[in-house]
XYZ file of C-alpha atoms in Angstrom:
775
model
C 50.468 39.584 24.402
C 48.770 41.945 21.934
C 47.306 40.429 18.789
C 48.621 41.968 15.607
C 45.165 42.520 14.138
C 44.525 45.181 16.763
C 47.511 47.156 15.486
C 47.332 46.894 11.686
C 45.056 48.737 9.267
C 45.699 45.898 6.874
C 46.011 42.299 7.898
C 46.937 39.500 5.596
C 45.103 36.375 6.581
C 45.472 33.027 4.930
C 44.132 29.829 6.312
C 45.966 26.692 5.427
C 43.270 24.092 5.473
C 43.480 21.165 7.796
C 40.644 18.724 8.279
C 38.012 19.721 10.786
C 37.538 17.704 13.921
C 34.844 15.045 13.682
C 32.823 13.991 16.640
C 32.998 10.387 17.776
C 29.609 8.652 17.761
C 27.963 8.729 21.166
C 28.973 5.865 23.365
C 32.002 4.841 21.289
C 34.909 4.169 23.690
C 38.221 5.912 23.138
C 40.819 3.612 21.662
C 43.276 2.270 24.260
C 46.930 3.194 23.753
C 49.108 0.499 22.239
C 52.280 -0.369 24.141
C 55.119 -0.402 21.615
C 57.951 -0.569 24.141
C 59.324 -3.931 23.023
C 59.208 -3.016 19.375
C 61.169 0.128 20.164
C 63.703 -1.895 22.112
C 63.931 -4.195 19.097
C 64.688 -1.181 16.873
C 61.756 -1.873 14.528
C 60.230 0.683 12.190
C 56.755 1.339 13.565
C 53.698 2.543 11.686
C 51.371 4.124 14.212
C 47.679 3.291 14.112
C 46.419 5.342 17.028
C 47.866 6.258 20.383
C 51.084 4.494 21.306
C 52.988 4.381 24.584
C 56.593 3.572 25.406
C 57.308 2.655 29.034
C 60.917 2.796 30.179
C 62.363 1.187 33.241
C 64.105 3.096 36.002
C 67.430 4.313 34.689
C 66.916 2.513 31.367
C 68.306 4.139 28.218
C 67.058 2.962 24.830
C 68.654 4.170 21.597
C 66.110 3.788 18.811
C 67.299 3.862 15.206
C 63.931 3.052 13.680
C 61.304 5.345 12.197
C 57.797 6.238 13.389
C 55.227 6.777 10.654
C 51.484 6.426 10.145
C 48.714 8.101 12.121
C 48.693 8.341 15.885
C 50.472 9.782 18.902
C 53.490 8.902 21.017
C 53.721 8.919 24.816
C 56.964 8.235 26.660
C 56.638 7.357 30.329
C 58.659 5.776 33.101
C 61.960 6.912 34.559
C 64.275 6.079 31.698
C 65.570 7.750 28.554
C 64.646 7.161 24.913
C 67.096 8.439 22.246
C 65.881 8.704 18.629
C 68.591 8.724 15.961
C 66.453 8.692 12.773
C 63.936 11.256 11.559
C 60.276 10.309 11.934
C 57.168 11.732 10.271
C 53.585 10.891 11.200
C 50.235 12.590 11.709
C 47.785 12.735 14.558
C 44.337 11.211 13.940
C 42.239 13.256 11.561
C 39.460 13.804 14.087
C 41.905 15.682 16.348
C 43.259 18.009 13.727
C 41.861 21.492 14.183
C 44.717 24.006 14.203
C 44.973 26.600 11.497
C 47.819 28.793 10.385
C 47.303 32.531 10.149
C 49.529 34.633 7.948
C 49.851 38.048 9.548
C 52.181 41.001 9.231
C 52.210 43.870 6.789
C 52.478 43.880 2.990
C 55.835 42.502 1.998
C 56.622 41.310 5.523
C 54.392 38.356 6.428
C 54.615 36.383 9.648
C 52.683 33.421 10.944
C 51.121 31.973 14.032
C 48.920 28.983 14.794
C 45.390 29.316 16.133
C 43.432 26.688 18.085
C 46.372 24.261 18.275
C 45.954 20.514 17.973
C 46.354 18.276 21.002
C 49.920 17.024 21.451
C 51.326 14.441 19.099
C 54.213 13.654 21.462
C 53.888 13.497 25.251
C 56.787 13.103 27.662
C 55.462 12.263 31.093
C 57.088 13.351 34.329
C 60.210 11.346 35.098
C 60.823 10.308 31.498
C 63.366 11.724 29.039
C 62.982 11.797 25.262
C 66.047 12.830 23.238
C 66.112 13.739 19.557
C 69.518 12.940 18.064
C 72.623 11.427 19.527
C 74.476 14.739 19.852
C 76.685 14.102 16.823
C 74.436 13.492 13.837
C 71.863 15.532 11.966
C 68.899 13.169 12.341
C 66.573 12.064 15.087
C 63.771 14.625 14.805
C 60.052 13.971 14.963
C 58.152 16.308 12.640
C 55.395 16.699 10.082
C 55.423 19.769 7.798
C 52.201 20.070 5.788
C 52.050 23.856 5.450
C 52.790 25.647 2.232
C 54.627 28.581 3.774
C 57.988 29.324 2.165
C 59.598 31.319 4.977
C 59.416 28.818 7.817
C 58.959 25.057 8.198
C 56.247 24.758 10.840
C 56.052 21.392 12.574
C 52.433 20.280 12.974
C 53.331 17.750 15.706
C 52.852 19.545 19.023
C 54.653 18.447 22.184
C 53.495 18.163 25.790
C 56.484 17.845 28.112
C 56.176 17.158 31.823
C 59.422 15.222 31.837
C 62.453 16.221 29.735
C 62.724 16.756 25.982
C 66.326 16.946 24.745
C 66.962 18.310 21.240
C 70.477 17.116 20.350
C 70.318 17.240 16.543
C 72.892 19.321 14.692
C 72.795 20.981 11.298
C 69.329 22.541 11.300
C 66.936 24.277 13.632
C 64.190 22.163 15.160
C 60.669 23.391 15.803
C 58.690 21.308 18.353
C 55.327 22.705 17.298
C 53.247 24.188 20.093
C 54.821 23.354 23.441
C 52.819 22.652 26.590
C 53.455 21.024 29.951
C 55.652 21.912 32.889
C 58.848 19.922 32.398
C 62.187 20.709 30.767
C 63.165 21.499 27.174
C 66.924 20.963 26.895
C 69.071 22.019 23.957
C 72.601 20.747 24.802
C 75.951 22.502 24.586
C 77.866 22.816 21.287
C 75.042 21.482 19.116
C 74.003 23.941 16.432
C 71.626 25.144 15.102
C 69.366 24.735 18.086
C 65.622 25.168 18.613
C 63.022 27.484 17.037
C 60.118 28.250 19.363
C 57.494 29.553 16.962
C 53.961 29.933 18.272
C 51.972 30.718 21.405
C 53.217 28.219 23.972
C 51.542 27.418 27.289
C 54.675 25.622 28.500
C 55.338 26.481 32.162
C 58.552 24.598 32.770
C 62.227 25.388 32.177
C 64.189 25.802 28.970
C 67.881 24.889 29.159
C 69.725 26.582 26.296
C 73.073 24.928 25.775
C 73.847 26.402 22.354
C 71.030 28.222 20.592
C 67.347 28.914 21.195
C 65.394 31.244 18.899
C 62.140 33.020 19.675
C 60.089 35.614 17.819
C 61.686 35.567 14.394
C 60.556 37.936 11.685
C 58.819 34.951 10.096
C 56.699 34.007 13.108
C 55.218 35.141 16.416
C 56.283 33.775 19.778
C 54.796 34.017 23.239
C 55.832 32.132 26.369
C 53.641 33.735 29.043
C 53.974 30.899 31.555
C 57.629 29.922 31.188
C 59.257 29.604 34.607
C 62.852 30.323 33.578
C 65.486 29.915 30.921
C 68.936 28.599 31.825
C 71.505 30.016 29.413
C 74.793 28.368 28.502
C 74.878 29.575 24.904
C 73.127 32.201 22.786
C 69.492 33.082 23.339
C 68.287 34.786 20.158
C 65.210 36.991 20.223
C 63.591 38.671 17.244
C 60.176 40.091 16.514
C 58.108 40.281 13.336
C 56.835 43.481 11.808
C 54.066 45.316 13.670
C 54.224 43.026 16.685
C 55.831 43.271 20.118
C 57.467 40.114 21.446
C 57.006 40.103 25.230
C 59.082 37.734 27.392
C 58.543 37.905 31.142
C 60.625 35.036 32.497
C 63.953 35.163 34.339
C 67.147 34.023 32.612
C 70.013 32.413 34.522
C 73.592 32.335 33.279
C 75.531 29.156 34.014
C 78.658 29.480 31.861
C 81.192 32.077 30.712
C 80.446 33.322 27.222
C 76.677 33.014 27.168
C 74.702 35.930 25.764
C 71.387 37.204 24.458
C 71.141 38.530 20.914
C 68.268 40.834 20.039
C 67.104 41.372 16.489
C 64.080 43.263 15.272
C 62.026 44.766 12.530
C 62.812 48.410 11.693
C 59.196 49.544 12.031
C 58.923 50.224 15.760
C 58.253 46.659 16.877
C 59.811 45.938 20.255
C 61.266 43.048 22.166
C 60.150 43.513 25.778
C 62.101 41.721 28.504
C 60.469 42.071 31.917
C 62.439 39.439 33.829
C 66.015 39.391 35.168
C 69.169 38.037 33.498
C 71.257 36.842 36.453
C 74.182 34.585 37.142
C 73.477 31.374 39.033
C 75.957 29.635 41.317
C 73.741 27.062 42.992
C 70.781 24.806 42.439
C 70.225 22.174 39.798
C 70.330 22.831 36.104
C 66.557 23.047 36.062
C 66.210 24.989 39.325
C 69.062 27.531 39.379
C 69.489 30.332 41.898
C 72.068 32.811 43.167
C 73.429 32.437 46.693
C 74.327 36.129 47.043
C 72.909 38.912 44.816
C 76.252 40.766 45.101
C 77.842 38.023 42.975
C 76.204 39.663 39.962
C 78.382 42.732 40.581
C 81.877 41.350 41.188
C 84.127 39.111 39.159
C 84.563 35.530 40.292
C 87.375 33.091 39.356
C 87.629 32.545 35.586
C 84.952 35.216 35.086
C 82.318 32.552 34.742
C 79.654 35.027 35.807
C 80.292 37.248 32.743
C 77.244 37.557 30.527
C 76.047 40.074 27.984
C 73.603 41.264 25.362
C 73.984 42.298 21.728
C 71.273 44.566 20.318
C 71.455 44.136 16.561
C 69.403 47.031 15.240
C 66.435 46.055 17.418
C 64.212 48.076 19.709
C 64.637 46.381 23.065
C 62.769 47.328 26.213
C 63.824 46.245 29.682
C 60.954 46.242 32.140
C 57.246 46.579 31.482
C 56.529 49.463 33.859
C 55.071 47.276 36.625
C 58.166 46.652 38.792
C 61.817 47.643 39.285
C 63.600 44.273 39.011
C 66.416 45.372 36.706
C 66.996 43.108 33.726
C 70.802 43.032 33.726
C 72.329 43.566 37.187
C 76.109 43.878 37.131
C 79.170 45.994 36.379
C 81.597 46.099 33.462
C 83.421 43.252 35.231
C 80.400 40.952 34.969
C 78.208 42.172 32.081
C 78.433 43.843 28.689
C 75.917 45.617 26.432
C 76.640 46.082 22.736
C 74.301 48.347 20.764
C 74.494 48.260 16.963
C 72.855 49.707 13.890
C 71.813 46.824 11.638
C 69.307 47.948 8.963
C 67.965 50.234 11.682
C 69.360 51.986 14.740
C 69.558 49.918 17.862
C 67.392 51.317 20.629
C 67.342 50.381 24.327
C 64.365 51.456 26.471
C 64.241 51.333 30.275
C 60.690 51.033 31.656
C 60.419 50.555 35.426
C 58.257 52.014 38.191
C 61.041 52.502 40.731
C 64.792 53.108 40.970
C 67.168 50.861 39.000
C 70.895 51.056 38.241
C 72.840 50.218 35.104
C 76.370 49.481 36.269
C 78.126 48.970 32.932
C 78.691 50.884 29.673
C 76.442 50.689 26.663
C 79.029 50.339 23.944
C 79.626 48.979 20.460
C 82.467 46.474 20.478
C 82.370 42.757 19.844
C 81.053 40.586 22.650
C 83.316 40.888 25.708
C 85.540 43.482 24.011
C 82.684 45.927 24.301
C 84.727 49.149 24.640
C 86.601 48.568 21.384
C 84.097 50.652 19.395
C 81.489 53.346 19.947
C 77.901 52.148 19.812
C 75.500 53.629 17.287
C 72.017 53.716 18.752
C 69.582 55.423 21.053
C 68.448 55.123 24.670
C 65.073 56.066 26.178
C 63.966 56.348 29.794
C 60.244 55.651 29.518
C 57.811 58.070 31.127
C 56.362 55.590 33.606
C 55.764 57.287 36.981
C 58.613 56.382 39.332
C 60.974 55.323 36.543
C 64.310 56.440 38.014
C 67.340 55.073 36.152
C 70.936 55.561 37.317
C 73.861 55.090 34.941
C 76.793 54.182 37.180
C 79.488 53.853 34.509
C 80.732 55.575 31.376
C 78.335 55.375 28.443
C 79.919 54.805 25.059
C 77.061 55.209 22.583
C 76.514 57.997 20.081
C 72.837 58.690 19.719
C 69.801 60.330 21.243
C 69.131 59.924 24.943
C 65.461 60.603 25.647
C 64.068 61.171 29.132
C 60.313 61.087 28.869
C 57.951 63.144 31.018
C 57.692 61.563 34.467
C 61.048 59.767 34.248
C 64.463 60.502 35.783
C 67.927 59.733 34.431
C 70.849 60.028 36.846
C 74.435 60.133 35.640
C 76.489 58.790 38.529
C 75.293 57.226 41.760
C 77.055 59.745 44.007
C 79.590 57.143 45.182
C 83.260 57.075 44.120
C 83.862 54.672 41.274
C 80.275 54.933 40.030
C 80.454 58.104 37.960
C 78.881 58.276 34.514
C 79.005 60.435 31.421
C 77.631 60.463 27.906
C 79.251 61.071 24.544
C 78.544 64.719 23.825
C 79.359 67.380 21.276
C 79.040 65.187 18.175
C 76.480 65.489 15.410
C 74.661 62.358 16.512
C 74.735 62.894 20.280
C 71.609 64.550 21.659
C 69.679 64.631 24.916
C 65.920 65.159 24.854
C 65.027 65.970 28.442
C 61.294 66.008 29.033
C 61.671 64.579 32.542
C 64.518 65.069 35.011
C 68.246 64.831 34.212
C 70.469 64.570 37.297
C 74.280 64.489 37.414
C 75.572 63.040 40.702
C 79.219 62.328 39.911
C 81.549 62.110 42.878
C 84.868 62.494 41.018
C 84.507 62.763 37.235
C 83.844 66.251 35.860
C 81.806 66.033 32.661
C 80.579 68.158 29.764
C 77.081 68.229 28.328
C 75.695 69.802 25.179
C 72.747 69.378 22.864
C 70.164 69.252 25.665
C 66.600 70.122 24.674
C 63.119 69.407 26.002
C 60.648 70.613 28.611
C 62.320 68.868 31.531
C 64.651 69.957 34.328
C 68.347 69.624 35.145
C 69.919 68.948 38.542
C 73.606 69.132 39.418
C 73.746 66.981 42.564
C 77.349 65.738 42.855
C 80.596 67.395 43.907
C 82.204 66.935 40.479
C 81.502 69.831 38.141
C 79.297 69.823 35.056
C 80.079 72.116 32.114
C 77.477 73.117 29.542
C 79.405 73.595 26.314
C 76.724 74.425 23.772
C 73.178 74.034 22.446
C 71.445 73.978 25.821
C 67.737 74.615 25.298
C 65.756 72.698 27.924
C 63.004 74.798 29.477
C 62.490 73.309 32.934
C 64.175 74.558 36.109
C 67.874 74.182 36.914
C 68.942 73.129 40.417
C 72.491 72.952 41.749
C 72.620 71.233 45.131
C 76.301 70.264 45.101
C 79.390 71.131 43.145
C 79.588 73.593 40.313
C 77.618 74.102 37.133
C 79.876 75.823 34.597
C 78.643 77.669 31.522
C 81.303 77.693 28.794
C 79.669 77.995 25.424
C 76.367 76.817 26.819
C 73.568 78.869 28.319
C 70.643 78.249 30.643
C 68.699 81.239 29.340
C 65.875 78.905 28.279
C 65.618 77.340 31.745
C 62.659 78.416 33.868
C 64.773 79.105 36.939
C 68.045 78.585 38.801
C 68.162 77.347 42.386
C 71.478 77.023 44.228
C 69.785 74.958 46.883
C 72.587 73.974 49.292
C 75.786 75.498 50.682
C 78.683 74.888 48.310
C 76.508 74.914 45.204
C 77.755 77.312 42.520
C 77.066 78.634 39.049
C 80.247 79.600 37.204
C 79.936 81.899 34.173
C 83.507 83.211 34.223
C 84.219 81.770 30.770
C 80.882 82.743 29.250
C 79.389 85.876 27.710
C 75.885 87.347 27.655
C 74.439 84.949 30.193
C 70.885 85.109 31.508
C 69.287 83.121 34.314
C 65.647 83.211 35.310
C 64.179 83.371 38.800
C 67.377 83.087 40.804
C 67.142 81.350 44.167
C 69.909 80.298 46.511
C 70.871 79.681 50.122
C 73.652 81.152 52.202
C 76.936 79.483 51.291
C 76.095 79.127 47.592
C 77.847 81.235 44.965
C 77.533 82.959 41.609
C 80.916 83.288 39.890
C 80.785 85.985 37.227
C 83.016 86.750 34.304
C 83.687 90.154 32.834
C 80.355 90.097 31.014
C 78.346 89.736 34.205
C 74.955 88.075 34.511
C 71.347 89.035 33.811
C 68.809 87.787 36.334
C 65.329 87.868 34.792
C 62.550 87.578 37.368
C 59.021 86.431 36.631
C 58.585 85.116 40.186
C 59.465 86.679 43.546
C 62.636 84.922 44.723
C 65.377 85.196 47.348
C 69.110 84.702 46.900
C 71.376 84.598 49.973
C 74.620 83.345 48.445
C 77.797 85.054 47.332
C 78.401 86.874 44.064
C 82.023 86.764 42.960
C 84.120 87.860 39.997
C 84.820 90.839 37.806
C 81.370 91.396 36.349
C 78.148 92.769 37.687
C 74.587 91.586 38.006
C 71.647 93.045 36.088
C 68.209 92.628 37.629
C 65.590 92.344 34.870
C 62.015 91.127 34.809
C 58.944 92.512 36.574
C 59.095 90.423 39.769
C 61.203 90.936 42.916
C 64.647 89.530 43.703
C 65.588 89.781 47.368
C 69.344 89.598 47.948
C 70.682 88.925 51.441
C 74.229 87.823 50.717
C 77.635 89.372 50.130
C 78.830 90.325 46.661
C 82.541 90.831 46.013
C 81.914 91.415 42.293
C 83.611 94.687 41.324
C 81.442 95.847 38.450
C 78.245 97.791 39.178
C 74.905 96.087 39.597
C 71.882 97.434 37.757
C 68.109 97.249 38.134
C 66.478 97.598 34.718
C 63.091 96.158 35.609
C 61.185 94.943 38.635
C 62.517 95.281 42.179
C 65.821 94.458 43.823
C 65.561 94.272 47.600
C 68.776 94.473 49.624
C 68.101 92.603 52.862
C 71.193 92.925 55.049
C 73.150 92.640 51.813
C 76.592 93.938 50.942
C 77.698 94.885 47.432
C 81.363 95.550 46.717
C 80.615 97.516 43.549
C 78.192 100.247 42.604
C 74.468 100.099 41.882
C 72.423 101.810 39.156
C 68.645 101.684 39.668
C 66.305 102.278 36.777
C 63.209 100.775 38.360
C 62.822 99.814 42.030
C 65.255 99.323 44.900
C 64.097 98.104 48.289
C 66.180 98.237 51.468
C 65.461 95.837 54.329
C 67.901 95.821 57.228
C 71.385 97.259 57.187
C 72.662 97.021 53.619
C 75.749 98.489 51.943
C 76.839 99.482 48.453
C 80.607 99.578 48.009
C 80.666 101.872 44.984
C 78.417 104.654 43.767
C 74.604 104.601 43.914
C 72.613 106.110 41.052
C 68.839 106.416 41.311
C 67.428 107.266 37.879
C 64.420 109.538 37.409
C 62.372 106.395 36.590
C 63.340 104.680 39.846
C 61.694 104.152 43.211
C 63.625 103.739 46.448
C 61.681 101.774 49.055
C 63.138 102.115 52.538
C 61.726 100.596 55.701
C 61.645 102.530 58.950
C 64.084 99.999 60.426
C 66.419 99.844 57.429
C 69.716 101.543 56.712
C 71.483 101.909 53.365
C 75.153 102.846 53.407
C 76.966 103.824 50.193
C 80.757 104.007 50.133
C 80.854 106.229 47.043
C 78.747 109.031 45.664
C 74.955 109.057 45.598
C 72.923 110.531 42.755
C 69.279 110.919 43.776
C 66.252 110.818 41.521
C 62.855 109.148 41.217
C 60.417 108.556 44.006
C 60.983 107.781 47.657
C 58.710 105.285 49.383
C 58.833 104.767 53.141
C 57.419 101.483 54.417
C 56.086 101.369 57.940
C 54.610 98.350 59.710
C 51.353 99.132 61.487
C 51.918 99.421 65.226
C 55.701 99.447 65.060
C 57.506 102.089 67.088
C 58.822 104.931 64.971
C 62.303 106.379 65.540
C 62.856 110.116 65.773
C 65.391 109.940 62.946
C 65.404 107.829 59.771
C 68.575 107.703 57.680
C 67.300 107.084 54.144
C 70.843 106.794 52.736
C 74.316 107.519 54.040
C 77.174 108.264 51.647
C 80.908 108.068 52.019
C 81.205 110.458 49.115
C 78.812 113.246 48.120
C 75.057 113.309 47.570
C 73.555 115.171 44.647
C 69.964 115.639 43.523
C 66.691 115.145 45.368
C 63.808 112.736 45.304
C 60.973 113.689 43.027
C 58.483 115.915 44.849
C 60.573 116.215 48.015
C 62.616 119.340 48.431
C 64.880 119.968 51.366
C 62.811 120.709 54.482
C 59.527 119.203 53.241
C 57.535 117.384 55.834
C 56.074 113.880 55.603
C 53.444 112.179 57.760
C 54.512 108.602 58.600
C 52.116 106.641 60.756
C 50.737 109.823 62.269
C 54.156 111.303 62.959
C 55.477 114.261 61.020
C 59.010 113.945 59.599
C 61.132 116.520 57.885
C 63.474 115.562 55.035
C 66.944 117.006 54.791
C 69.640 116.545 52.169
C 73.029 116.815 53.779
C 76.365 116.368 52.029
C 76.696 112.787 53.175
C 73.226 111.578 54.015
C 69.503 111.954 53.525
C 67.567 112.125 56.804
C 63.959 112.056 57.890
C 63.734 113.729 61.302
C 60.904 114.496 63.694
C 61.230 118.301 64.066
C 61.508 119.928 67.486
C 58.277 121.606 68.705
C 58.008 125.271 67.655
C 57.749 128.114 70.263
C 54.126 128.759 69.379
C 51.695 127.554 66.792
C 51.177 129.682 63.706
C 47.762 130.796 62.716
C 47.528 128.416 59.755
C 49.117 125.349 61.352
C 47.037 122.158 61.587
C 47.319 119.333 64.104
C 49.989 116.645 63.210
C 47.429 113.868 63.165
C 45.228 115.475 60.540
C 44.435 113.034 57.758
C 41.683 114.819 55.885
C 41.903 117.321 53.071
C 43.649 120.617 53.711
C 41.141 123.357 54.788
C 40.388 126.048 52.254
C 43.051 128.720 52.287
C 45.598 126.600 54.211
C 49.181 126.567 52.949
C 49.654 122.716 53.104
C 49.159 120.660 49.928
C 47.791 117.090 49.766
C 50.019 114.284 48.402
C 48.905 110.967 46.860
C 45.718 110.144 48.751
C 44.540 106.537 48.939
C 42.169 106.255 51.889
C 42.472 103.418 54.365
C 39.099 102.802 56.000
C 35.727 101.238 55.452
C 35.026 103.528 52.539
C 38.021 102.725 50.329
C 40.900 100.285 50.584
C 43.403 99.452 47.887
C 45.715 96.467 48.402
C 48.792 96.275 46.215
C 50.732 93.039 46.934
C 50.989 93.048 50.703
C 51.135 96.855 51.058
C 48.195 99.115 51.921
C 48.742 102.754 50.986
C 47.198 105.417 53.270
C 46.606 109.167 53.177
C 49.671 111.116 54.161
C 50.289 114.836 54.217
C 53.434 116.703 53.434
C 53.744 119.832 55.558
C 55.973 122.837 55.179
C 58.018 124.095 58.042
C 56.455 127.249 59.470
C 57.294 130.443 57.611
C 59.377 128.516 54.990
C 57.569 128.576 51.641
C 57.987 125.466 49.398
C 56.343 124.317 46.241
C 53.690 121.665 46.896
C 55.171 118.324 45.657
C 54.152 114.710 46.137
C 55.797 111.707 47.782
C 54.587 108.213 48.736
C 54.517 106.842 52.271
C 53.217 103.342 52.874
C 51.549 101.675 55.802
C 52.558 97.985 55.531
C 50.937 94.680 56.340
C 53.641 92.059 55.737
C 53.154 88.860 53.731
C 55.402 85.856 53.153
C 55.659 86.484 49.414
C 56.716 90.137 49.723
C 60.096 91.454 50.851
C 60.157 93.003 54.287
C 61.788 96.397 53.805
C 61.032 97.843 57.215
């Protein structure tokens, strides 16, 4: 447990003086304990003068109405029970007094703890029971309160319990000093106000809370690092002082309907950390409870006696310490409740585990069991511990900020029917800060999300749809693996990419306007559903999309990288390429296509409308590709032919085939110009319905100025042929651009047919996995 002094720039320290221990002279024997059993049985007032022992017979119960005073210690042994009904006050011998009180905290908010505690003043040996109070009255305590501290009455008489200590005094809280031993501390049912456990206790036994046990108040520090378990019948109340985290690592077992845990806290960031498990118990003794079947935490039993809950009263409460994934509160809304309130400060619940856990009930704001009667006001954080993977498997009814830290995952819905989840969204106080991973896996319940920011990612992983309704600004990637992500007032323009990763996954923008997605990826069987406004796909990475494109709008390819499309689009509006490259790889477009930059064709692809190639465009066609256009074709820009080294060349290449008319030419290529592709001369022709590259038939005899077809060097002086773009492929000069190596080619004129010398680009290709294959 961290010491406050390591956290505060200013520490208030006051030492309340006790006498220092004196050393017994060498050789002096320790004083033998005095047996006062008979005097106790006789109900005498007893002034202690050293160590005293009370020995009880087997099964004996002694009710003592007298008073202990003086200087000494008490030990109760045997197998009986001693009940004290009057208050007693004594001191331990002066030579054993060494503990000192430290006043800690921050200015205006002091808290205390005890350093170097005294040896126990009261010892309950194994087998014996000591009870304070008769269960009805307000007296029976043993205590000595010498400290001048106005905020808390600290008992200087420490207790060592290996047997059982029962605190059955009503009307005021009892503090047993510093508690040690391995027995049982029992605070019975229906006896208020209960027990205050101030201090650093080494006690390793069991606490049975029948009515009320308090730890970690604002006035004092508490640690119980060795406690085995707490059995809860009543209310376990946990607070923490300013600038100090109260850490409780033990398991808590519920044994009665109506028990709960109430968390309080200082509004300065101090936390209550619970790293154990709060479970029902249906078997075992009161001091050794257990659960016969873990599933009993998740289903109602007769009379709902396994119902338990927590109330977070403006505290910062953390479940888990990041070292395990034993979930603190296993259950469903039938067996547990969580109420989150704002009391002086906003309630805040943090989940910190290193593996998957599931919350099966709502976080809400009602009163006790009637948890859904009001909306909670508070915040939830999924801590950024690696492996922290939290599933909400029920409706969440809190209005506040949900934070997913870097390295953490929050899942809404488990993927199973009846375990869907959703958050309050669209209000001024409802926000999601996603710096990790947000996953929606609902099986049945369609939900809406808005107000999502952060550097994290979003995944739609369930068949039920998710609708983004506004203020979506997270910057990580978006993945849809199941169901439909709908944009209706929200946008994923800030997201790094969109991946429709499985068949059936869809992005629906039919109700949205001016939508942009980055780095579109998708498999066959996925779908983009467009509205009238269409969709901009901005590419900064080379990606492939094989799904459908549906709707009234069109798609605009933007961004410098390449999008390869191999699906079928039934969208009626034209597509456009404003930047980068669109590769059609066995793709079919129902509408037209306007290309302002680069269009690649790989395989047999079709455009259902008109094709317009702007003067700024490049058409890249592979020697094994075919582009069919149902409408008119307007040519312009450059033509690039891609040829794989060693591949067999056809005698005829159809660059484009039109069902309408073809107008224009490619830049630098007039009708009849010849091109050298892989050592083979082709002649380009512009017909009414197609553009062809054809190997010309041999002429009757060579002309005087003709050169061999395999010539690759510069044209001889005086020859009529003109060189085109010349980038030599050989040991002297090689230029690699992506996965394409450009080589010298030569455009030739047909014999006796004069043409102006123009340039075109032919490529000799070496394929690579990150480049589209447009052969």
